[in-house]
mmCIF file of C-alpha atoms in Angstrom:
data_model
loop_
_atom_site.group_PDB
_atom_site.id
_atom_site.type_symbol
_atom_site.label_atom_id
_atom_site.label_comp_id
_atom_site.label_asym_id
_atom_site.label_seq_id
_atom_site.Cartn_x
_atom_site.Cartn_y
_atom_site.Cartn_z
ATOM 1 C CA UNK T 1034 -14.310 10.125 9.260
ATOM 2 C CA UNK T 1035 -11.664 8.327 11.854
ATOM 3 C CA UNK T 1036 -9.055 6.334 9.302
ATOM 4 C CA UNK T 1037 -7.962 2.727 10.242
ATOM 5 C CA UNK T 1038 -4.712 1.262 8.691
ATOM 6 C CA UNK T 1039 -4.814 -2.675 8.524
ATOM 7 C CA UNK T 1040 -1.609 -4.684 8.135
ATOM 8 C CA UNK T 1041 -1.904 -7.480 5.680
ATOM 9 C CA UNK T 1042 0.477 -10.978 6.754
ATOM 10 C CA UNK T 1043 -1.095 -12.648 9.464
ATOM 11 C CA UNK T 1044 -3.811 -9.559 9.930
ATOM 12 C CA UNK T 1045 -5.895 -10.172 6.504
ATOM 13 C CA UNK T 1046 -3.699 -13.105 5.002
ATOM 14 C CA UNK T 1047 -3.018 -16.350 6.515
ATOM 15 C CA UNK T 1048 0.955 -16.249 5.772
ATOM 16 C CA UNK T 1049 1.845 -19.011 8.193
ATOM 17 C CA UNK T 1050 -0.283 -21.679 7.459
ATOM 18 C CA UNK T 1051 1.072 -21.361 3.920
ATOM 19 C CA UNK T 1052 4.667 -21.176 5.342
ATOM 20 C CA UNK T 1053 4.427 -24.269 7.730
ATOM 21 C CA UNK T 1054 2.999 -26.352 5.003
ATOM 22 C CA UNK T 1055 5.745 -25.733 2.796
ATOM 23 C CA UNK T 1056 8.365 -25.954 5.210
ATOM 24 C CA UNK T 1057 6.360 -29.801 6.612
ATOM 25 C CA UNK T 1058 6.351 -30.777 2.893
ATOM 26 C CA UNK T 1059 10.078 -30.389 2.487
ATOM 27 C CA UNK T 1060 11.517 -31.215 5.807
ATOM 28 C CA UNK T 1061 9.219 -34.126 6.649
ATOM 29 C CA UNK T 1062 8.017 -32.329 9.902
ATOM 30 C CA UNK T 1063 4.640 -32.005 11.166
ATOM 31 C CA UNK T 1064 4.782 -28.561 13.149
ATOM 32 C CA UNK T 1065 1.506 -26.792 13.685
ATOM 33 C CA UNK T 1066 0.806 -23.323 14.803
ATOM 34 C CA UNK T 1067 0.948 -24.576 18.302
ATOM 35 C CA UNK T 1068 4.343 -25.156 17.712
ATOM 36 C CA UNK T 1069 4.900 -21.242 16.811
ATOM 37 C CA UNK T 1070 3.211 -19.775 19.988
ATOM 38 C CA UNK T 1071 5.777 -17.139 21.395
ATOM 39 C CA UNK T 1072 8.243 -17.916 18.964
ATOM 40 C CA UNK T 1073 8.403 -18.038 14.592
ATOM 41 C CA UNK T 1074 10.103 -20.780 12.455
ATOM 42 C CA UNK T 1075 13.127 -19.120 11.485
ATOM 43 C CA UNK T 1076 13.758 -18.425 14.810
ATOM 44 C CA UNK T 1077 12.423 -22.549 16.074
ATOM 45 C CA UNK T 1078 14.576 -23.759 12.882
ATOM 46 C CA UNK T 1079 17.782 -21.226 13.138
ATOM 47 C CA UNK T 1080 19.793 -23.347 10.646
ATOM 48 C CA UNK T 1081 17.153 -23.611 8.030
ATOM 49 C CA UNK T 1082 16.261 -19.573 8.044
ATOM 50 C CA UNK T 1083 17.781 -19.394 4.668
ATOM 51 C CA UNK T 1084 15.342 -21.576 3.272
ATOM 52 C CA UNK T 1085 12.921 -20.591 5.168
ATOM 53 C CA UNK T 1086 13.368 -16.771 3.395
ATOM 54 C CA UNK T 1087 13.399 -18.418 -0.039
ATOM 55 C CA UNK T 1088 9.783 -19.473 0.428
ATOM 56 C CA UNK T 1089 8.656 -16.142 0.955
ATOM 57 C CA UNK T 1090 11.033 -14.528 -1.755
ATOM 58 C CA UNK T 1091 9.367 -16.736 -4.568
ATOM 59 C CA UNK T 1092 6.847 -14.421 -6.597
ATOM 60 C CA UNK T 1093 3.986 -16.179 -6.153
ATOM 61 C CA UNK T 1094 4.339 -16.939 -2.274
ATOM 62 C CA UNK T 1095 1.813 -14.589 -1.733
ATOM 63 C CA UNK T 1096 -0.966 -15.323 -4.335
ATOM 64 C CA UNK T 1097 -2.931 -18.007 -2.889
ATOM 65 C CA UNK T 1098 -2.706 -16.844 1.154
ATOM 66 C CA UNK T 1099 -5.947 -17.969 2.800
ATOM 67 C CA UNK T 1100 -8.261 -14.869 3.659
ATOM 68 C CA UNK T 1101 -8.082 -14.398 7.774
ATOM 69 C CA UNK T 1102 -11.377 -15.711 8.961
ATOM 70 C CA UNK T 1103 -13.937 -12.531 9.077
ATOM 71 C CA UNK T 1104 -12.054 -10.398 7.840
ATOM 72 C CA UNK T 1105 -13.658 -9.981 4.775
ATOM 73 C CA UNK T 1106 -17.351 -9.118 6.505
ATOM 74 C CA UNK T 1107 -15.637 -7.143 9.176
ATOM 75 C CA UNK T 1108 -13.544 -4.647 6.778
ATOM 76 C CA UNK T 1109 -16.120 -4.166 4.620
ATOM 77 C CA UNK T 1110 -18.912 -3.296 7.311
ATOM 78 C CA UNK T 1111 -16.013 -1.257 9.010
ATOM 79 C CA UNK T 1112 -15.299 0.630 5.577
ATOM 80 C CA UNK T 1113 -18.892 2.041 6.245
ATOM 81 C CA UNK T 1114 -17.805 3.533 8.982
ATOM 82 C CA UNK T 1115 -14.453 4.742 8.572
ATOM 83 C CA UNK T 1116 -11.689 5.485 6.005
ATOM 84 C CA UNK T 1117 -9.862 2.409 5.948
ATOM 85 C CA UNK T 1118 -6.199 1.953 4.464
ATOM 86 C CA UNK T 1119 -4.323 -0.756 3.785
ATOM 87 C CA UNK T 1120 -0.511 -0.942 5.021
ATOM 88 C CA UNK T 1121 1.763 -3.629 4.023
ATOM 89 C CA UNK T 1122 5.446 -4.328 5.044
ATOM 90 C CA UNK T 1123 6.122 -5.086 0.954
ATOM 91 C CA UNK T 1124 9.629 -3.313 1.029
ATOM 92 C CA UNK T 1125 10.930 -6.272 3.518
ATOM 93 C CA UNK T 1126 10.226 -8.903 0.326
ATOM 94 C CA UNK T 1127 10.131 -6.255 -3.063
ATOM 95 C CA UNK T 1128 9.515 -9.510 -5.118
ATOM 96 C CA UNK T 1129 5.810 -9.370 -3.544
ATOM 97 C CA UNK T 1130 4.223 -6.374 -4.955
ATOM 98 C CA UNK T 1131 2.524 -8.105 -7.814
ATOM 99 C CA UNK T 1132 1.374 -11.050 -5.840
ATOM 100 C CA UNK T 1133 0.134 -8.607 -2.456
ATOM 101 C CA UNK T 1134 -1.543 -6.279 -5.222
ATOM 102 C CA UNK T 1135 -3.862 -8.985 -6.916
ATOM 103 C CA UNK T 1136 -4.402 -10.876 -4.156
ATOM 104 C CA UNK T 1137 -5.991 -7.570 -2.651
ATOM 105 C CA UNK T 1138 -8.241 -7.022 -5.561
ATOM 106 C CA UNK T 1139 -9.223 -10.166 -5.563
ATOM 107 C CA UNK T 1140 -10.477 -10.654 -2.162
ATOM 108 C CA UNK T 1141 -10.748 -7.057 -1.148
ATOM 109 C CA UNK T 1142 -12.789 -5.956 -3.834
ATOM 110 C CA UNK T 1143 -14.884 -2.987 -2.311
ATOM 111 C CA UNK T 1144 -11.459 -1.479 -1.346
ATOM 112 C CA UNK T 1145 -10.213 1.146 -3.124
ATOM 113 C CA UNK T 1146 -6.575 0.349 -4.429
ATOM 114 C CA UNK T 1147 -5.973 4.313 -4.082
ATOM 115 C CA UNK T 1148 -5.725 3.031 -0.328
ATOM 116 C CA UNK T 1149 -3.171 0.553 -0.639
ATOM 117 C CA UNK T 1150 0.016 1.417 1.090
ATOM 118 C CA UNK T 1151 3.282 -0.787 -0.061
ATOM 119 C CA UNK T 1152 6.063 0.493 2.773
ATOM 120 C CA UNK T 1153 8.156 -0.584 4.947
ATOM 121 C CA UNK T 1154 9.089 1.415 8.558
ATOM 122 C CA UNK T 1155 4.940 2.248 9.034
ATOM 123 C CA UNK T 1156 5.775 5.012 11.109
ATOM 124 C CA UNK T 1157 5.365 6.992 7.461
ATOM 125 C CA UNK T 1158 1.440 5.864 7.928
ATOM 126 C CA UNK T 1159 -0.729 9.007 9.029
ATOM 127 C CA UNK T 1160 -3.953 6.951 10.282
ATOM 128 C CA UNK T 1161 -6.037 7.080 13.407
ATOM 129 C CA UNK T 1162 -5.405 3.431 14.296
ATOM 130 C CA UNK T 1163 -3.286 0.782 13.157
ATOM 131 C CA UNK T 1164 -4.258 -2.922 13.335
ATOM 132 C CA UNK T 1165 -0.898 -4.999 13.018
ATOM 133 C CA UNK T 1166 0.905 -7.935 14.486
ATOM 134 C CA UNK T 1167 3.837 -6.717 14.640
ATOM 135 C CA UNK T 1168 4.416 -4.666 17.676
ATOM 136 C CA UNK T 1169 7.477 -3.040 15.942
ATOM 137 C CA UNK T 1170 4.641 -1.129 14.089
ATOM 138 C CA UNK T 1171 3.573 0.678 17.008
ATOM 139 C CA UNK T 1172 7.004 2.488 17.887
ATOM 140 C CA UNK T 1173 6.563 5.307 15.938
ATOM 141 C CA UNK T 1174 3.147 5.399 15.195
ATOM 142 C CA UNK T 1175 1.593 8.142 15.635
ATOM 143 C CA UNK T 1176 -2.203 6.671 16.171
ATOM 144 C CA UNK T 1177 -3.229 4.408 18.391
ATOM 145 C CA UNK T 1178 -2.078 0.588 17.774
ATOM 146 C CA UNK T 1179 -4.232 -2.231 18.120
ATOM 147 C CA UNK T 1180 -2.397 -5.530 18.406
ATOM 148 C CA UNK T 1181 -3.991 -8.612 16.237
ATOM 149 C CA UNK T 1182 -2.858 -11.945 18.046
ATOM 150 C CA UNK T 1183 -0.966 -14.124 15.894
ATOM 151 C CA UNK T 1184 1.163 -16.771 17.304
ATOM 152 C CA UNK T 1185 4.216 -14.829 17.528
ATOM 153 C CA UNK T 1186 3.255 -12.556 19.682
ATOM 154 C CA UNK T 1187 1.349 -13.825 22.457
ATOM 155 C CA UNK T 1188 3.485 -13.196 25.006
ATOM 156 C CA UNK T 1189 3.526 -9.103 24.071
ATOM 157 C CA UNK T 1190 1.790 -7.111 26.667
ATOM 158 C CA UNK T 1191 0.992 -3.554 27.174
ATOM 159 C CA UNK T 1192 -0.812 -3.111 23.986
ATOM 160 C CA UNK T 1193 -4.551 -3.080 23.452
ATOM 161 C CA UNK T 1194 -5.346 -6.495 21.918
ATOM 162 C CA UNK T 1195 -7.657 -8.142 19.389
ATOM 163 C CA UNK T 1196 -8.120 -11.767 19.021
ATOM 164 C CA UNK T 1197 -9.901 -12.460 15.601
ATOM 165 C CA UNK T 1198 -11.848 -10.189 13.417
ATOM 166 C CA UNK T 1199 -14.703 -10.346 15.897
ATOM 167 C CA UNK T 1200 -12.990 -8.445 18.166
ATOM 168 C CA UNK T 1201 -12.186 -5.887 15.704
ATOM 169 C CA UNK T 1202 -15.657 -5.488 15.099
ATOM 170 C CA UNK T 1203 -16.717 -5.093 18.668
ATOM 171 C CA UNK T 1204 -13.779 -2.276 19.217
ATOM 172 C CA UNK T 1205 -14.504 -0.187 16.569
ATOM 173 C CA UNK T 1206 -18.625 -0.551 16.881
ATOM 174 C CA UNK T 1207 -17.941 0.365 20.667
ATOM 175 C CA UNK T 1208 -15.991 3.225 19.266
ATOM 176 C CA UNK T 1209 -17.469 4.534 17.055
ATOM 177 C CA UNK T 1210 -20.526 4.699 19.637
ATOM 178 C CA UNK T 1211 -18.567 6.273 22.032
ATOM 179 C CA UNK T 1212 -17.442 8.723 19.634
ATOM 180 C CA UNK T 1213 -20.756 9.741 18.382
ATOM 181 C CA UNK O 102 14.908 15.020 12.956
ATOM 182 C CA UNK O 103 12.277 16.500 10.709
ATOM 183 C CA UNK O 104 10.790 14.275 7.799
ATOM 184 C CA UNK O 105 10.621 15.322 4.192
ATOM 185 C CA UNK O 106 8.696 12.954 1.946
ATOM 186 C CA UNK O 107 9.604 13.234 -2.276
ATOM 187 C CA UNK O 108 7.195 12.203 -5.092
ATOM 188 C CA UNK O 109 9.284 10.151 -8.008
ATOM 189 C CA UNK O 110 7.688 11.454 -11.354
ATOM 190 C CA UNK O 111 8.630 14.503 -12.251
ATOM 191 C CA UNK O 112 10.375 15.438 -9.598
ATOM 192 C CA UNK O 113 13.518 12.686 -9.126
ATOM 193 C CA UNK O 114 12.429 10.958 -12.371
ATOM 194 C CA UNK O 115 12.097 12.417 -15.643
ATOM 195 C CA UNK O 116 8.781 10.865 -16.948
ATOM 196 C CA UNK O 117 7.972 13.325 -19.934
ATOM 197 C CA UNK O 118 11.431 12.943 -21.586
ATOM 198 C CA UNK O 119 10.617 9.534 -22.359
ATOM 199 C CA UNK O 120 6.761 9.533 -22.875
ATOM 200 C CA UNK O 121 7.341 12.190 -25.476
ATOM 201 C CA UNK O 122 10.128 10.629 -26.922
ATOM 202 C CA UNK O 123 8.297 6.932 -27.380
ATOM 203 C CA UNK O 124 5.169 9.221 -28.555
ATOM 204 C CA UNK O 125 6.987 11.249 -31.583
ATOM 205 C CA UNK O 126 8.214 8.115 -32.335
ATOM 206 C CA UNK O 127 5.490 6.500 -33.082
ATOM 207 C CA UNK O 128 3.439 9.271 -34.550
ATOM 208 C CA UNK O 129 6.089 11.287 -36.559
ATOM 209 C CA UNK O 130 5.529 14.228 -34.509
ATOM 210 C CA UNK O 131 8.623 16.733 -32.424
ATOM 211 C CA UNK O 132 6.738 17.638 -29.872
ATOM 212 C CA UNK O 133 9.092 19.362 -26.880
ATOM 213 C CA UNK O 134 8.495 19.871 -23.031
ATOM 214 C CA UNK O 135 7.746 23.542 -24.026
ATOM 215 C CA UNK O 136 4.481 22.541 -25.805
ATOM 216 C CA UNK O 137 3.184 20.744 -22.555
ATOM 217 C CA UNK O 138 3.658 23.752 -20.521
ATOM 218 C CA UNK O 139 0.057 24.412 -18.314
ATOM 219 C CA UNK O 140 -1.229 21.200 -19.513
ATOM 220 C CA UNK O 141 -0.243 17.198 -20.395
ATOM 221 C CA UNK O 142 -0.007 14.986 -23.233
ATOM 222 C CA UNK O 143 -2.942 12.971 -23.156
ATOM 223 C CA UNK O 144 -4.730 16.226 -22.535
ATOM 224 C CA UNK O 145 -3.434 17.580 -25.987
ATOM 225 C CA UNK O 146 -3.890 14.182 -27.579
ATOM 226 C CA UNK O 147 -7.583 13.203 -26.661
ATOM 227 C CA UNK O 148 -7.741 10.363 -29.057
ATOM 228 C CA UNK O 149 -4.442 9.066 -28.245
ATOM 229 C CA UNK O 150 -5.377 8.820 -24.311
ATOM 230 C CA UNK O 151 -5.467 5.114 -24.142
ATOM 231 C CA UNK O 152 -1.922 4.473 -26.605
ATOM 232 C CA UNK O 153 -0.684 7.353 -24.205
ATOM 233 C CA UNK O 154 -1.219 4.778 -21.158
ATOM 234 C CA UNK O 155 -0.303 1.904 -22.698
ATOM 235 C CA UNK O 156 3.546 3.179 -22.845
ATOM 236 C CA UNK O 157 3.269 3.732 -18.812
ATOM 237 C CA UNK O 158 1.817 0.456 -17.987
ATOM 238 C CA UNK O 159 4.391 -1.433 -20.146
ATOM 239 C CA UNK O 160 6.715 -2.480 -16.988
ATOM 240 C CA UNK O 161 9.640 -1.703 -18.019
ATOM 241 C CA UNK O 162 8.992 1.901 -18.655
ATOM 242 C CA UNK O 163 9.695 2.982 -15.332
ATOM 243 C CA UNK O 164 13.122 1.065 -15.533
ATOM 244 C CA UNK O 165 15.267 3.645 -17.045
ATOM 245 C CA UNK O 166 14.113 7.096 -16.400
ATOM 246 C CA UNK O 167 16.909 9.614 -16.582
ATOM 247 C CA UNK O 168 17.705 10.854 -13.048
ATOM 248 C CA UNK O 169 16.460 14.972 -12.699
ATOM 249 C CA UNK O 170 19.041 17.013 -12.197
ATOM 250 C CA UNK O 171 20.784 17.531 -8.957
ATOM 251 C CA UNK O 172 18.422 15.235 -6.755
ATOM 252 C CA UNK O 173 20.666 12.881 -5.764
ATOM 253 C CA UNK O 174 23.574 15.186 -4.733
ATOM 254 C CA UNK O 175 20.493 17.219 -2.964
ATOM 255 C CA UNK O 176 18.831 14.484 -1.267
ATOM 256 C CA UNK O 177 22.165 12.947 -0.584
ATOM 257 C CA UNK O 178 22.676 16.476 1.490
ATOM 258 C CA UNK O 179 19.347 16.859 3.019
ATOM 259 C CA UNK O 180 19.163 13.123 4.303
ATOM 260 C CA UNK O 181 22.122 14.319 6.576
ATOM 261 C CA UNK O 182 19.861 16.725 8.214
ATOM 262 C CA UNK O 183 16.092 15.123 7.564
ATOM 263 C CA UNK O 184 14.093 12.201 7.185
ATOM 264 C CA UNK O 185 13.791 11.205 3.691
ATOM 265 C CA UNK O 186 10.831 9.170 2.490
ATOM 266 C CA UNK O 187 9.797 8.536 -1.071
ATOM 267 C CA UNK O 188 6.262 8.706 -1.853
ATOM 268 C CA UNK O 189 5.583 7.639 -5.129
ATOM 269 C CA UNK O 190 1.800 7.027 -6.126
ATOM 270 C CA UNK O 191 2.662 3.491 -7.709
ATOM 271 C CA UNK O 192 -1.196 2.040 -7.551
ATOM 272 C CA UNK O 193 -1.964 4.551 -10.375
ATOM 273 C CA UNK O 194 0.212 1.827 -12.387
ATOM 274 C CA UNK O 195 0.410 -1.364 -10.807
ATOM 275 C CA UNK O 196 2.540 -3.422 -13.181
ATOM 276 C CA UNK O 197 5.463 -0.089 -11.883
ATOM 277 C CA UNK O 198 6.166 -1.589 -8.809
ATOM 278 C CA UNK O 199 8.873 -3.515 -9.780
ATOM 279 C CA UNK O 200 10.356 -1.141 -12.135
ATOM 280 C CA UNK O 201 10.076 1.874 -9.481
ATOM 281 C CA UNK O 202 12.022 -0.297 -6.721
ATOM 282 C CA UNK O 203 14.854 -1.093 -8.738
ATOM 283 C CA UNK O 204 15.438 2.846 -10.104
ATOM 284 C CA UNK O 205 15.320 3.681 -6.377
ATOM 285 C CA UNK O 206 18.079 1.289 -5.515
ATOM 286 C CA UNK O 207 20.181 1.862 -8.201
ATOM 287 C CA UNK O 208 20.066 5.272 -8.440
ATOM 288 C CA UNK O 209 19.582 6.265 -4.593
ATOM 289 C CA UNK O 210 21.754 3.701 -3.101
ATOM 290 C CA UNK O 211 22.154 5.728 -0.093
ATOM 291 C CA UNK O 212 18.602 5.589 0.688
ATOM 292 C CA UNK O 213 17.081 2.512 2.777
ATOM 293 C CA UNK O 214 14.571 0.736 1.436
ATOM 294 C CA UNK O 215 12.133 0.717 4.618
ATOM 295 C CA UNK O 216 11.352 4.323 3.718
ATOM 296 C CA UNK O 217 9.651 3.838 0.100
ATOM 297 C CA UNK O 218 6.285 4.131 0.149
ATOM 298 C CA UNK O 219 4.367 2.716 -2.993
ATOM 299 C CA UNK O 220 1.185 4.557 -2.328
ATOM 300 C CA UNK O 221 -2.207 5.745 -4.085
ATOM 301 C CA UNK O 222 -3.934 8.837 -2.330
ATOM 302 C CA UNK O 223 -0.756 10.394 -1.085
ATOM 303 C CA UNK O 224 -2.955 11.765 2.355
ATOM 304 C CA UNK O 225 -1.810 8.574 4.066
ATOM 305 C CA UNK O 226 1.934 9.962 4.355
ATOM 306 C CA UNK O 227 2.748 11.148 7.871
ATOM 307 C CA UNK O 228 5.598 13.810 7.384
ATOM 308 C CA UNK O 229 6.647 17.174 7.741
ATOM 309 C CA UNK O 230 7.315 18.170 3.831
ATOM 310 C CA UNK O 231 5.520 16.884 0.775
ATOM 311 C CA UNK O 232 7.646 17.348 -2.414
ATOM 312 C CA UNK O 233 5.283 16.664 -5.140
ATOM 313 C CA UNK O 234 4.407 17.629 -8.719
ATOM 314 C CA UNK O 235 0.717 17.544 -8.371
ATOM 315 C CA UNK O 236 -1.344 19.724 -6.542
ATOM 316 C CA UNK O 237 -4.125 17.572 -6.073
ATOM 317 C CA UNK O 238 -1.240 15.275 -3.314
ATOM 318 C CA UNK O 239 -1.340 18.340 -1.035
ATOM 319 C CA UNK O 240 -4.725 18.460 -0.645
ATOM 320 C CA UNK O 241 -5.137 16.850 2.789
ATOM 321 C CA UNK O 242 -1.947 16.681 3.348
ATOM 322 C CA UNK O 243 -0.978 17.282 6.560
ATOM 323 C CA UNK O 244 2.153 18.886 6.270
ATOM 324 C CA UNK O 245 3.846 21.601 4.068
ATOM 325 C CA UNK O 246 3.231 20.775 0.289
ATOM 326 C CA UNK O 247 6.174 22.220 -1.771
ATOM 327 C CA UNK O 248 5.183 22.069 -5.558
ATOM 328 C CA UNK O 249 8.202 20.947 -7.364
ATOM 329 C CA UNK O 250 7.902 22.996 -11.268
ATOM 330 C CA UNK O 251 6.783 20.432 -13.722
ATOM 331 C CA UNK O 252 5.279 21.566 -17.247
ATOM 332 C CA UNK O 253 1.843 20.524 -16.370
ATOM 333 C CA UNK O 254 1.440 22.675 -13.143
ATOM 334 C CA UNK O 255 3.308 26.110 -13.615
ATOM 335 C CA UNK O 256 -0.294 28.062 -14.003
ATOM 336 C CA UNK O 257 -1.137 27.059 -10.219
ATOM 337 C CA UNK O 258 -0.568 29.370 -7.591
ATOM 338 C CA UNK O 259 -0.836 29.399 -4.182
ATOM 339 C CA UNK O 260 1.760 26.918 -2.997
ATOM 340 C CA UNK O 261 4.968 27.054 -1.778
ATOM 341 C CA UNK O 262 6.983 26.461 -5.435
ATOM 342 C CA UNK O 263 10.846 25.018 -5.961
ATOM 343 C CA UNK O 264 12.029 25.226 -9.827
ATOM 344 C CA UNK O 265 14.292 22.806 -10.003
ATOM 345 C CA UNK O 266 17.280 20.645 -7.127
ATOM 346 C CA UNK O 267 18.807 23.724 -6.783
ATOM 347 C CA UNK O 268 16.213 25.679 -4.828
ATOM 348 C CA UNK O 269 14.866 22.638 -2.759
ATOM 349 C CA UNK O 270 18.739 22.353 -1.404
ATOM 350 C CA UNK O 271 18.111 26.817 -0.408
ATOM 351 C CA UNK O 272 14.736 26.285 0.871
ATOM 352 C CA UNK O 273 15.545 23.537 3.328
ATOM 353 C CA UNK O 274 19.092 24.516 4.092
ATOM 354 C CA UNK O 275 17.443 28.401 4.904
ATOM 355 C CA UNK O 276 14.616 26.073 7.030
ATOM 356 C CA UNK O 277 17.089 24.184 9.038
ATOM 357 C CA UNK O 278 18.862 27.599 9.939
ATOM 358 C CA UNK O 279 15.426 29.030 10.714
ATOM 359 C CA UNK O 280 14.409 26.220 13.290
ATOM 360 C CA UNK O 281 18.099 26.177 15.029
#
């Protein structure tokens, strides 16, 4: 059975909605994700990157992260299929782990938390594929890395690319066919 | 550069020291590491199983582990010459994470925090070496287990074995000059 290693922020977990709201709230802005396409806030907002940090270094930041449209269905009918791990930049905010952890078991619940990986440089993740925004990820990777679009990184090229969760599904179903 | 990845319990940390200290304690009893040897506590304690996982999942018990002897002038060494990773298998005890990142940085300092790994099934890690306690971690492993001597394991044969800090630093150093 093939192994897929899914990234969490922006892959499974809506971390900028949450991120822009807080940073509208308190600097009486109105920035959407439009706003973010090619770029992120801390790098749009230079001056405020300190505060912009603190958001995510609160404990509970990432507790209430909206689930990523599809994902849910998609994982779990892909978890049929293949051996499916979950791989999460934690070291980069260590205050997270609790928060990351439940919010996994809460929404994830047919995964097996024996498959969650807390890291930080990813190339330590052995997996046939890698589903991450962050093209960093790829580097060292030593499977093949499939890029999930998130406003950030629209402007990345070279990589193979999947828009929303649908996409996902359609890779790995024409996959899996093709490796039959 | 080659990468060695290194399990925390029992093998950097010293978890029986304290478990058996907290347990004769609280039942009157003087139990030493010699009467674990070829098996574990809650093994020889049936009925005291659950009070026997209670002490681990109390979050700060992870906080102050004594530091095993010679692994951090050793790894200090080898991280000159490898790729050091620590693979500890933190889901087994969720409410760890916290406790496990701060022993790391306080008592590895050299060591960057991008290459923890908080893990559960440890056949996720993509490295060269495993050095790990518990058999069951090499079992689809992809690289070379090395079973670091613990009480619970010395009946198992069949795997490469280091005793203690001492003969990790020979075997790699006598590796490095064998791959020159």
């Amino acid at each position: 059975m093939k192994r897929i290693a899914i990234d969490m922020d922006e892959v499974m977990a809506d971390f900028t909605t949450k991120h822009l709201t807080l940073y509208n709230r308190d600097f009486g802005e109105a920035l959407t994700k439009e706003d973010l396409l090619g770029t992120r806030l801390w790098t749009l907002r230079p001056d405020l990157a300190k505060k912009l940090f603190e958001y995510v270094y609160d404990p509970t930041f990432f507790q209430d992260l909206d689930v990523m449209e599809g994902s849910q269905e998609v994982i779990k009918e892909l978890s049929e299929h293949y051996e499916i791990f979950i791989a999460t930049a934690a070291m980069e905010v260590p205050t997270s782990f609790a928060a990351k952890y439940k919010w996994l078991k809460e929404h994830f619940p047919f995964l097996s938390d024996m498959n969650f990986v807390f890291c930080g440089n990813k190339s330590i993740i052995n997996a046939d594929y890698l589903i991450d925004d962050n093209v960093k990820n790829f580097k060292d990777f030593s499977g093949q890395g499939i890029l999930f679009t998130s406003e950030h990184n629209i402007n990345e090229t070279g990589y193979v690319r999947v828009n929303n969760w649908h996409e996902v599904r359609d890779y790995f179903l024409d996959k899996r066919n093709g490796e039959k």
